[in-house]
PDB file of C-alpha atoms and ligand atoms in Angstrom:
ATOM      1  CA  MET S   1     -49.825 -67.944   4.141  1.00  0.00           C
ATOM      2  CA  ILE S   2     -49.175 -69.284   7.331  1.00  0.00           C
ATOM      3  CA  THR S   3     -49.362 -67.497  10.899  1.00  0.00           C
ATOM      4  CA  THR S   4     -48.605 -68.436  14.349  1.00  0.00           C
ATOM      5  CA  THR S   5     -50.908 -68.744  17.056  1.00  0.00           C
ATOM      6  CA  SER S   6     -49.014 -65.625  18.472  1.00  0.00           C
ATOM      7  CA  VAL S   7     -50.647 -63.126  15.811  1.00  0.00           C
ATOM      8  CA  LYS S   8     -54.342 -64.558  16.007  1.00  0.00           C
ATOM      9  CA  HIS S   9     -55.308 -60.954  17.007  1.00  0.00           C
ATOM     10  CA  LEU S  10     -54.819 -59.575  13.770  1.00  0.00           C
ATOM     11  CA  LYS S  11     -56.924 -62.194  12.204  1.00  0.00           C
ATOM     12  CA  LEU S  12     -55.469 -62.455   9.104  1.00  0.00           C
ATOM     13  CA  LYS S  13     -56.145 -65.537   6.910  1.00  0.00           C
ATOM     14  CA  SER S  14     -53.924 -68.212   7.783  1.00  0.00           C
ATOM     15  CA  ALA S  15     -53.429 -71.952   6.343  1.00  0.00           C
ATOM     16  CA  PRO S  16     -54.655 -74.308   8.818  1.00  0.00           C
ATOM     17  CA  PHE S  17     -51.835 -75.916  11.243  1.00  0.00           C
ATOM     18  CA  SER S  18     -52.003 -77.050  14.492  1.00  0.00           C
ATOM     19  CA  VAL S  19     -50.121 -76.210  17.615  1.00  0.00           C
ATOM     20  CA  LYS S  20     -51.081 -78.623  20.731  1.00  0.00           C
ATOM     21  CA  HIS S  21     -49.290 -79.469  24.149  1.00  0.00           C
ATOM     22  CA  PHE S  22     -48.472 -82.859  24.995  1.00  0.00           C
ATOM     23  CA  LYS S  23     -49.562 -83.515  29.012  1.00  0.00           C
ATOM     24  CA  ASP S  24     -46.276 -82.836  30.112  1.00  0.00           C
ATOM     25  CA  GLY S  25     -45.990 -79.409  28.465  1.00  0.00           C
ATOM     26  CA  GLU S  26     -44.047 -80.029  25.386  1.00  0.00           C
ATOM     27  CA  LEU S  27     -45.300 -78.311  22.519  1.00  0.00           C
ATOM     28  CA  TYR S  28     -46.568 -80.090  19.475  1.00  0.00           C
ATOM     29  CA  VAL S  29     -46.793 -78.238  15.995  1.00  0.00           C
ATOM     30  CA  LYS S  30     -48.191 -79.700  12.555  1.00  0.00           C
ATOM     31  CA  VAL S  31     -48.468 -77.540   9.526  1.00  0.00           C
ATOM     32  CA  PRO S  32     -50.055 -78.176   6.467  1.00  0.00           C
ATOM     33  CA  LYS S  33     -48.716 -79.743   3.160  1.00  0.00           C
ATOM     34  CA  VAL S  34     -46.963 -76.483   1.581  1.00  0.00           C
ATOM     35  CA  LYS S  35     -45.481 -75.696  -2.098  1.00  0.00           C
ATOM     36  CA  GLY S  36     -42.965 -73.013  -2.794  1.00  0.00           C
ATOM     37  CA  LYS S  37     -43.590 -69.280  -1.212  1.00  0.00           C
ATOM     38  CA  VAL S  38     -44.356 -69.309   2.143  1.00  0.00           C
ATOM     39  CA  VAL S  39     -45.066 -66.453   4.299  1.00  0.00           C
ATOM     40  CA  VAL S  40     -44.741 -66.871   8.501  1.00  0.00           C
ATOM     41  CA  ILE S  41     -46.281 -64.212  10.828  1.00  0.00           C
ATOM     42  CA  ALA S  42     -44.943 -64.369  14.325  1.00  0.00           C
ATOM     43  CA  SER S  43     -44.825 -62.136  17.236  1.00  0.00           C
ATOM     44  CA  LEU S  44     -42.722 -63.028  19.975  1.00  0.00           C
ATOM     45  CA  GLN S  45     -44.211 -61.997  23.229  1.00  0.00           C
ATOM     46  CA  PRO S  46     -44.448 -63.785  25.511  1.00  0.00           C
ATOM     47  CA  PRO S  47     -40.851 -64.804  24.473  1.00  0.00           C
ATOM     48  CA  ALA S  48     -40.219 -68.045  25.346  1.00  0.00           C
ATOM     49  CA  GLU S  49     -43.105 -70.046  24.380  1.00  0.00           C
ATOM     50  CA  ASN S  50     -43.496 -68.235  21.085  1.00  0.00           C
ATOM     51  CA  ILE S  51     -39.960 -68.452  20.065  1.00  0.00           C
ATOM     52  CA  LEU S  52     -40.073 -72.213  20.381  1.00  0.00           C
ATOM     53  CA  GLU S  53     -43.496 -72.401  18.628  1.00  0.00           C
ATOM     54  CA  LEU S  54     -42.054 -70.302  15.801  1.00  0.00           C
ATOM     55  CA  LEU S  55     -38.786 -72.503  15.705  1.00  0.00           C
ATOM     56  CA  PHE S  56     -40.975 -75.771  15.414  1.00  0.00           C
ATOM     57  CA  VAL S  57     -43.130 -74.263  12.683  1.00  0.00           C
ATOM     58  CA  LEU S  58     -40.076 -73.264  10.489  1.00  0.00           C
ATOM     59  CA  ASP S  59     -38.293 -76.756  11.042  1.00  0.00           C
ATOM     60  CA  ALA S  60     -41.881 -78.385   9.779  1.00  0.00           C
ATOM     61  CA  LEU S  61     -41.648 -76.163   6.668  1.00  0.00           C
ATOM     62  CA  LYS S  62     -38.020 -76.385   6.153  1.00  0.00           C
ATOM     63  CA  ARG S  63     -38.805 -79.914   6.057  1.00  0.00           C
ATOM     64  CA  GLN S  64     -41.060 -79.603   3.076  1.00  0.00           C
ATOM     65  CA  ASN S  65     -38.298 -77.176   1.088  1.00  0.00           C
ATOM     66  CA  ALA S  66     -40.889 -74.032   1.401  1.00  0.00           C
ATOM     67  CA  ASP S  67     -39.282 -70.948   0.410  1.00  0.00           C
ATOM     68  CA  ILE S  68     -40.085 -69.143   3.759  1.00  0.00           C
ATOM     69  CA  HIS S  69     -40.328 -65.550   4.306  1.00  0.00           C
ATOM     70  CA  LEU S  70     -40.683 -64.698   8.171  1.00  0.00           C
ATOM     71  CA  ILE S  71     -42.451 -61.620   9.419  1.00  0.00           C
ATOM     72  CA  ILE S  72     -41.717 -60.868  13.161  1.00  0.00           C
ATOM     73  CA  THR S  73     -44.266 -58.132  14.233  1.00  0.00           C
ATOM     74  CA  TYR S  74     -42.522 -57.918  17.618  1.00  0.00           C
ATOM     75  CA  PHE S  75     -39.291 -59.331  18.294  1.00  0.00           C
ATOM     76  CA  GLY S  76     -38.501 -60.142  21.616  1.00  0.00           C
ATOM     77  CA  TYR S  77     -35.174 -61.316  23.647  1.00  0.00           C
ATOM     78  CA  THR S  78     -33.663 -58.167  22.104  1.00  0.00           C
ATOM     79  CA  ARG S  79     -32.623 -56.458  25.387  1.00  0.00           C
ATOM     80  CA  GLN S  80     -29.242 -58.309  26.138  1.00  0.00           C
ATOM     81  CA  ASP S  81     -27.329 -57.727  23.101  1.00  0.00           C
ATOM     82  CA  ARG S  82     -23.883 -57.063  24.823  1.00  0.00           C
ATOM     83  CA  ILE S  83     -22.156 -58.148  27.745  1.00  0.00           C
ATOM     84  CA  ASN S  84     -22.337 -55.075  30.375  1.00  0.00           C
ATOM     85  CA  LEU S  85     -21.244 -57.290  33.588  1.00  0.00           C
ATOM     86  CA  PRO S  86     -18.671 -60.064  33.525  1.00  0.00           C
ATOM     87  CA  GLY S  87     -20.767 -63.542  33.328  1.00  0.00           C
ATOM     88  CA  GLU S  88     -23.866 -62.517  31.492  1.00  0.00           C
ATOM     89  CA  ALA S  89     -25.538 -64.192  28.829  1.00  0.00           C
ATOM     90  CA  VAL S  90     -25.758 -62.506  25.400  1.00  0.00           C
ATOM     91  CA  SER S  91     -29.359 -63.884  24.622  1.00  0.00           C
ATOM     92  CA  THR S  92     -30.198 -61.760  21.804  1.00  0.00           C
ATOM     93  CA  LYS S  93     -26.825 -63.835  19.816  1.00  0.00           C
ATOM     94  CA  VAL S  94     -28.641 -67.115  21.181  1.00  0.00           C
ATOM     95  CA  ILE S  95     -31.947 -66.396  19.386  1.00  0.00           C
ATOM     96  CA  ALA S  96     -29.969 -65.019  16.175  1.00  0.00           C
ATOM     97  CA  ASP S  97     -28.031 -67.999  15.472  1.00  0.00           C
ATOM     98  CA  MET S  98     -31.448 -69.916  15.660  1.00  0.00           C
ATOM     99  CA  LEU S  99     -32.796 -67.930  13.046  1.00  0.00           C
ATOM    100  CA  LYS S 100     -30.027 -67.793  10.723  1.00  0.00           C
ATOM    101  CA  GLY S 101     -30.537 -68.133   7.010  1.00  0.00           C
ATOM    102  CA  VAL S 102     -34.331 -67.433   7.370  1.00  0.00           C
ATOM    103  CA  LYS S 103     -35.514 -64.174   5.296  1.00  0.00           C
ATOM    104  CA  ILE S 104     -36.597 -61.799   7.950  1.00  0.00           C
ATOM    105  CA  THR S 105     -38.676 -58.787   8.039  1.00  0.00           C
ATOM    106  CA  ALA S 106     -39.300 -57.204  11.243  1.00  0.00           C
ATOM    107  CA  PHE S 107     -40.910 -54.405  12.884  1.00  0.00           C
ATOM    108  CA  ASP S 108     -38.862 -51.929  14.859  1.00  0.00           C
ATOM    109  CA  VAL S 109     -36.398 -54.115  16.510  1.00  0.00           C
ATOM    110  CA  HIS S 110     -35.139 -53.164  19.574  1.00  0.00           C
ATOM    111  CA  GLY S 111     -31.299 -53.294  20.359  1.00  0.00           C
ATOM    112  CA  LYS S 112     -28.576 -54.066  18.051  1.00  0.00           C
ATOM    113  CA  LEU S 113     -30.153 -57.366  16.778  1.00  0.00           C
ATOM    114  CA  ASN S 114     -28.177 -56.645  13.391  1.00  0.00           C
ATOM    115  CA  LYS S 115     -24.741 -57.613  15.094  1.00  0.00           C
ATOM    116  CA  PHE S 116     -25.884 -61.051  14.811  1.00  0.00           C
ATOM    117  CA  LEU S 117     -28.684 -61.445  12.206  1.00  0.00           C
ATOM    118  CA  ARG S 118     -29.527 -60.087   8.697  1.00  0.00           C
ATOM    119  CA  PHE S 119     -32.868 -58.874   8.394  1.00  0.00           C
ATOM    120  CA  ASN S 120     -35.191 -55.953   6.967  1.00  0.00           C
ATOM    121  CA  ASN S 121     -36.439 -53.847   9.615  1.00  0.00           C
ATOM    122  CA  ILE S 122     -39.325 -51.520   9.207  1.00  0.00           C
ATOM    123  CA  ILE S 123     -40.104 -48.565  11.231  1.00  0.00           C
ATOM    124  CA  PRO S 124     -43.951 -47.971  11.183  1.00  0.00           C
ATOM    125  CA  VAL S 125     -44.527 -44.053  11.432  1.00  0.00           C
ATOM    126  CA  LYS S 126     -46.989 -42.937   8.468  1.00  0.00           C
ATOM    127  CA  GLN S 127     -49.743 -45.375  10.185  1.00  0.00           C
ATOM    128  CA  PHE S 128     -49.838 -43.009  13.310  1.00  0.00           C
ATOM    129  CA  LEU S 129     -49.831 -39.935  11.268  1.00  0.00           C
ATOM    130  CA  PRO S 130     -53.750 -39.392  10.713  1.00  0.00           C
ATOM    131  CA  PHE S 131     -54.096 -39.680  14.505  1.00  0.00           C
ATOM    132  CA  ILE S 132     -51.192 -37.508  15.974  1.00  0.00           C
ATOM    133  CA  PRO S 133     -52.257 -33.702  16.782  1.00  0.00           C
ATOM    134  CA  LYS S 134     -50.849 -30.950  14.697  1.00  0.00           C
ATOM    135  CA  ASP S 135     -48.391 -28.878  15.487  1.00  0.00           C
ATOM    136  CA  VAL S 136     -45.872 -31.029  18.178  1.00  0.00           C
ATOM    137  CA  VAL S 137     -42.232 -30.987  19.073  1.00  0.00           C
ATOM    138  CA  ILE S 138     -40.701 -34.487  18.552  1.00  0.00           C
ATOM    139  CA  VAL S 139     -39.107 -36.062  21.605  1.00  0.00           C
ATOM    140  CA  ALA S 140     -36.115 -38.430  21.786  1.00  0.00           C
ATOM    141  CA  PRO S 141     -36.448 -39.947  25.464  1.00  0.00           C
ATOM    142  CA  ASP S 142     -33.233 -41.429  25.405  1.00  0.00           C
ATOM    143  CA  GLU S 143     -30.332 -42.181  22.499  1.00  0.00           C
ATOM    144  CA  GLY S 144     -31.858 -45.212  21.285  1.00  0.00           C
ATOM    145  CA  ALA S 145     -34.736 -43.115  20.102  1.00  0.00           C
ATOM    146  CA  VAL S 146     -32.881 -40.831  18.219  1.00  0.00           C
ATOM    147  CA  GLN S 147     -32.933 -42.629  14.755  1.00  0.00           C
ATOM    148  CA  HIS S 148     -37.018 -42.859  15.361  1.00  0.00           C
ATOM    149  CA  ALA S 149     -37.177 -39.211  16.198  1.00  0.00           C
ATOM    150  CA  LYS S 150     -35.291 -38.269  12.702  1.00  0.00           C
ATOM    151  CA  TYR S 151     -37.602 -40.210  10.848  1.00  0.00           C
ATOM    152  CA  TRP S 152     -40.844 -38.716  12.878  1.00  0.00           C
ATOM    153  CA  GLN S 153     -39.174 -35.240  12.011  1.00  0.00           C
ATOM    154  CA  LYS S 154     -39.059 -36.036   8.279  1.00  0.00           C
ATOM    155  CA  CYS S 155     -42.553 -37.128   8.396  1.00  0.00           C
ATOM    156  CA  LEU S 156     -44.052 -34.272  10.476  1.00  0.00           C
ATOM    157  CA  ASN S 157     -41.446 -31.576   9.571  1.00  0.00           C
ATOM    158  CA  ALA S 158     -41.456 -30.837  13.208  1.00  0.00           C
ATOM    159  CA  PRO S 159     -38.677 -29.748  15.579  1.00  0.00           C
ATOM    160  CA  VAL S 160     -36.865 -32.158  17.942  1.00  0.00           C
ATOM    161  CA  VAL S 161     -35.609 -32.112  21.146  1.00  0.00           C
ATOM    162  CA  PHE S 162     -33.339 -34.975  23.048  1.00  0.00           C
ATOM    163  CA  LEU S 163     -33.261 -36.149  26.654  1.00  0.00           C
ATOM    164  CA  LYS S 164     -30.717 -37.904  28.147  1.00  0.00           C
ATOM    165  CA  LYS S 165     -31.440 -41.106  30.212  1.00  0.00           C
ATOM    166  CA  SER S 166     -29.519 -43.218  32.179  1.00  0.00           C
ATOM    167  CA  ARG S 167     -30.568 -46.829  33.629  1.00  0.00           C
ATOM    168  CA  PRO S 168     -29.362 -46.986  37.275  1.00  0.00           C
ATOM    169  CA  SER S 169     -30.734 -50.641  37.421  1.00  0.00           C
ATOM    170  CA  HIS S 170     -32.636 -53.133  34.888  1.00  0.00           C
ATOM    171  CA  ASP S 171     -36.376 -51.444  34.413  1.00  0.00           C
ATOM    172  CA  VAL S 172     -35.393 -47.991  36.044  1.00  0.00           C
ATOM    173  CA  SER S 173     -34.930 -45.076  34.263  1.00  0.00           C
ATOM    174  CA  GLU S 174     -33.820 -41.311  34.942  1.00  0.00           C
ATOM    175  CA  ILE S 175     -34.225 -38.611  32.711  1.00  0.00           C
ATOM    176  CA  THR S 176     -31.074 -36.169  33.540  1.00  0.00           C
ATOM    177  CA  SER S 177     -30.925 -33.529  30.934  1.00  0.00           C
ATOM    178  CA  ILE S 178     -32.765 -31.724  27.770  1.00  0.00           C
ATOM    179  CA  LYS S 179     -31.603 -30.540  24.751  1.00  0.00           C
ATOM    180  CA  GLY S 180     -33.931 -28.081  23.139  1.00  0.00           C
ATOM    181  CA  ASN S 181     -37.127 -26.252  24.570  1.00  0.00           C
ATOM    182  CA  VAL S 182     -40.552 -27.321  24.804  1.00  0.00           C
ATOM    183  CA  LYS S 183     -41.939 -24.217  26.692  1.00  0.00           C
ATOM    184  CA  GLY S 184     -45.518 -24.029  26.042  1.00  0.00           C
ATOM    185  CA  ARG S 185     -45.384 -26.419  23.266  1.00  0.00           C
ATOM    186  CA  ASN S 186     -47.275 -29.672  22.681  1.00  0.00           C
ATOM    187  CA  VAL S 187     -44.485 -32.833  22.670  1.00  0.00           C
ATOM    188  CA  LEU S 188     -44.541 -36.167  21.196  1.00  0.00           C
ATOM    189  CA  ILE S 189     -42.389 -38.695  22.794  1.00  0.00           C
ATOM    190  CA  VAL S 190     -41.293 -41.201  20.032  1.00  0.00           C
ATOM    191  CA  ASP S 191     -39.790 -44.596  20.631  1.00  0.00           C
ATOM    192  CA  ASP S 192     -39.800 -48.259  20.032  1.00  0.00           C
ATOM    193  CA  LEU S 193     -41.671 -49.915  22.565  1.00  0.00           C
ATOM    194  CA  ILE S 194     -43.140 -49.010  26.183  1.00  0.00           C
ATOM    195  CA  SER S 195     -42.416 -52.049  28.676  1.00  0.00           C
ATOM    196  CA  THR S 196     -42.732 -50.774  32.193  1.00  0.00           C
ATOM    197  CA  GLY S 197     -43.762 -47.209  30.904  1.00  0.00           C
ATOM    198  CA  GLY S 198     -40.448 -46.019  32.807  1.00  0.00           C
ATOM    199  CA  THR S 199     -39.126 -44.571  30.176  1.00  0.00           C
ATOM    200  CA  VAL S 200     -41.688 -42.354  28.806  1.00  0.00           C
ATOM    201  CA  ILE S 201     -43.277 -41.600  32.334  1.00  0.00           C
ATOM    202  CA  LYS S 202     -39.700 -40.191  33.452  1.00  0.00           C
ATOM    203  CA  ALA S 203     -39.553 -38.044  30.295  1.00  0.00           C
ATOM    204  CA  ALA S 204     -43.122 -37.009  30.416  1.00  0.00           C
ATOM    205  CA  GLU S 205     -42.517 -35.565  34.183  1.00  0.00           C
ATOM    206  CA  PHE S 206     -39.556 -33.965  32.860  1.00  0.00           C
ATOM    207  CA  LEU S 207     -40.980 -32.721  30.083  1.00  0.00           C
ATOM    208  CA  LYS S 208     -43.776 -31.178  32.391  1.00  0.00           C
ATOM    209  CA  LYS S 209     -41.410 -29.541  34.400  1.00  0.00           C
ATOM    210  CA  SER S 210     -39.760 -28.275  31.454  1.00  0.00           C
ATOM    211  CA  GLY S 211     -42.793 -26.120  30.492  1.00  0.00           C
ATOM    212  CA  ALA S 212     -44.489 -28.644  27.788  1.00  0.00           C
ATOM    213  CA  LYS S 213     -48.396 -28.232  27.326  1.00  0.00           C
ATOM    214  CA  ASP S 214     -49.816 -31.656  26.233  1.00  0.00           C
ATOM    215  CA  ILE S 215     -48.068 -34.799  26.187  1.00  0.00           C
ATOM    216  CA  PHE S 216     -48.387 -37.398  23.685  1.00  0.00           C
ATOM    217  CA  VAL S 217     -46.553 -40.648  23.220  1.00  0.00           C
ATOM    218  CA  ALA S 218     -46.175 -42.983  19.870  1.00  0.00           C
ATOM    219  CA  ALA S 219     -44.406 -46.049  20.204  1.00  0.00           C
ATOM    220  CA  THR S 220     -44.514 -49.050  18.021  1.00  0.00           C
ATOM    221  CA  HIS S 221     -44.866 -51.703  20.437  1.00  0.00           C
ATOM    222  CA  GLY S 222     -46.947 -51.396  23.601  1.00  0.00           C
ATOM    223  CA  VAL S 223     -45.727 -54.397  25.865  1.00  0.00           C
ATOM    224  CA  PHE S 224     -47.298 -52.717  28.750  1.00  0.00           C
ATOM    225  CA  ALA S 225     -45.408 -54.707  31.372  1.00  0.00           C
ATOM    226  CA  GLY S 226     -46.214 -55.539  35.089  1.00  0.00           C
ATOM    227  CA  GLY S 227     -48.680 -52.796  35.933  1.00  0.00           C
ATOM    228  CA  ALA S 228     -47.517 -50.308  33.356  1.00  0.00           C
ATOM    229  CA  LEU S 229     -50.956 -48.971  32.140  1.00  0.00           C
ATOM    230  CA  LYS S 230     -52.037 -48.288  36.347  1.00  0.00           C
ATOM    231  CA  ARG S 231     -48.581 -46.259  36.183  1.00  0.00           C
ATOM    232  CA  LEU S 232     -48.778 -44.653  32.874  1.00  0.00           C
ATOM    233  CA  GLU S 233     -52.532 -43.634  33.964  1.00  0.00           C
ATOM    234  CA  LYS S 234     -50.975 -41.514  36.819  1.00  0.00           C
ATOM    235  CA  SER S 235     -48.716 -39.844  34.548  1.00  0.00           C
ATOM    236  CA  PRO S 236     -48.755 -36.626  32.509  1.00  0.00           C
ATOM    237  CA  ILE S 237     -49.645 -38.284  29.210  1.00  0.00           C
ATOM    238  CA  LYS S 238     -52.267 -37.393  27.642  1.00  0.00           C
ATOM    239  CA  LYS S 239     -52.776 -39.976  24.670  1.00  0.00           C
ATOM    240  CA  ILE S 240     -50.445 -43.227  23.890  1.00  0.00           C
ATOM    241  CA  PHE S 241     -50.416 -44.457  20.389  1.00  0.00           C
ATOM    242  CA  VAL S 242     -48.961 -48.021  19.561  1.00  0.00           C
ATOM    243  CA  THR S 243     -49.439 -50.462  16.819  1.00  0.00           C
ATOM    244  CA  ASP S 244     -51.094 -53.866  17.115  1.00  0.00           C
ATOM    245  CA  SER S 245     -47.527 -55.645  16.482  1.00  0.00           C
ATOM    246  CA  LEU S 246     -49.008 -57.257  20.142  1.00  0.00           C
ATOM    247  CA  PRO S 247     -52.611 -57.854  21.373  1.00  0.00           C
ATOM    248  CA  GLN S 248     -53.853 -54.880  23.005  1.00  0.00           C
ATOM    249  CA  ARG S 249     -56.505 -54.695  25.374  1.00  0.00           C
ATOM    250  CA  LYS S 250     -58.795 -51.723  25.174  1.00  0.00           C
ATOM    251  CA  HIS S 251     -57.665 -48.554  27.341  1.00  0.00           C
ATOM    252  CA  CYS S 252     -58.772 -45.089  27.484  1.00  0.00           C
ATOM    253  CA  LEU S 253     -55.527 -43.716  27.618  1.00  0.00           C
ATOM    254  CA  VAL S 254     -54.367 -45.883  24.594  1.00  0.00           C
ATOM    255  CA  LYS S 255     -55.056 -45.425  20.736  1.00  0.00           C
ATOM    256  CA  ILE S 256     -54.465 -48.591  18.836  1.00  0.00           C
ATOM    257  CA  VAL S 257     -52.912 -48.023  15.205  1.00  0.00           C
ATOM    258  CA  SER S 258     -53.159 -51.083  12.839  1.00  0.00           C
ATOM    259  CA  ILE S 259     -50.334 -52.409  10.780  1.00  0.00           C
ATOM    260  CA  LYS S 260     -52.373 -54.921   8.971  1.00  0.00           C
ATOM    261  CA  GLY S 261     -52.163 -53.225   5.965  1.00  0.00           C
ATOM    262  CA  LEU S 262     -48.454 -52.524   6.032  1.00  0.00           C
ATOM    263  CA  LEU S 263     -48.450 -56.287   6.223  1.00  0.00           C
ATOM    264  CA  LYS S 264     -50.415 -57.099   3.233  1.00  0.00           C
ATOM    265  CA  ASN S 265     -48.303 -54.729   1.325  1.00  0.00           C
ATOM    266  CA  ILE S 266     -45.017 -56.181   2.599  1.00  0.00           C
ATOM    267  CA  ILE S 267     -46.755 -59.686   1.726  1.00  0.00           C
TER     268      ILE S 267
HETATM  269  C1  LIG D 301     -34.792 -48.083  25.235  1.00  0.00           C
HETATM  270  O1  LIG D 301     -34.288 -48.585  26.487  1.00  0.00           O
HETATM  271  C2  LIG D 301     -35.984 -48.803  24.533  1.00  0.00           C
HETATM  272  O2  LIG D 301     -35.830 -47.927  23.365  1.00  0.00           O
HETATM  273  C3  LIG D 301     -37.410 -48.174  25.363  1.00  0.00           C
HETATM  274  O3  LIG D 301     -37.208 -46.619  25.671  1.00  0.00           O
HETATM  275  C4  LIG D 301     -37.403 -48.887  26.286  1.00  0.00           C
HETATM  276  O4  LIG D 301     -36.867 -50.382  26.297  1.00  0.00           O
HETATM  277  C5  LIG D 301     -38.699 -48.971  27.374  1.00  0.00           C
HETATM  278  O5  LIG D 301     -39.008 -49.501  28.242  1.00  0.00           O
HETATM  279  P1  LIG D 301     -39.280 -48.994  29.751  1.00  0.00           P
HETATM  280  O6  LIG D 301     -40.965 -48.743  29.341  1.00  0.00           O
HETATM  281  O7  LIG D 301     -39.700 -50.378  30.807  1.00  0.00           O
HETATM  282  O8  LIG D 301     -38.772 -47.843  30.219  1.00  0.00           O
END
């Protein structure tokens, strides 16, 4: 098995391969001699350097005619999947084009990557279940989380409440309305990822005002960009559950749920 340096934190047994930098910063990749099936596990956060490393690993393996199965625990560069304003790049398509022809399994991919690339998308929910408090109302904080919420609903057999979110600008969110009732209930906000924390913070504040009791969050990927944890500490959120699809630092607000077992099953 070959893992890339971006999933070192998962401590999986990996084949010895080297990733070095030349003095000018260029990446150098060398993989061992392989034959037949090879599993490559990577996480694309921070995106730029890790994507390059992955592309070089894939190139080195293809040169040995390896039968590659790529598993991406966190798929970066999936935010810009369409043109919203004239002149924008569709970065998701650029990355998708570079990975075409590879067998890919990915975890809870954000956005519409599937418009450009065929892959198997896995949404880990069962891994969270032992840690989730009983008797919660599930909350979808925006339209993108509706699929998640429905999946969670099946697993927990719980009611779902839907929030409407708008984004006045990049990385800024506002909750405008609620469909359903959370009065006096504990709630679980479910989403694919937490980046700035804006979505779940705004959702939690809105739910509190709507009468919710304790507020929990379950998200597959804890990106926690730019001081997100500091902002989350000040929010009404009681506990956040995220997987180790990305390296995580210990934090009293965050419970890390491992996807290592799931990875082993996939392999
Ligand atoms: C929808 O936009 C996504 O599913 C997430 O809700 C969003 O990306 C989270 O980002 P942030 O934490 O910056 O609000």
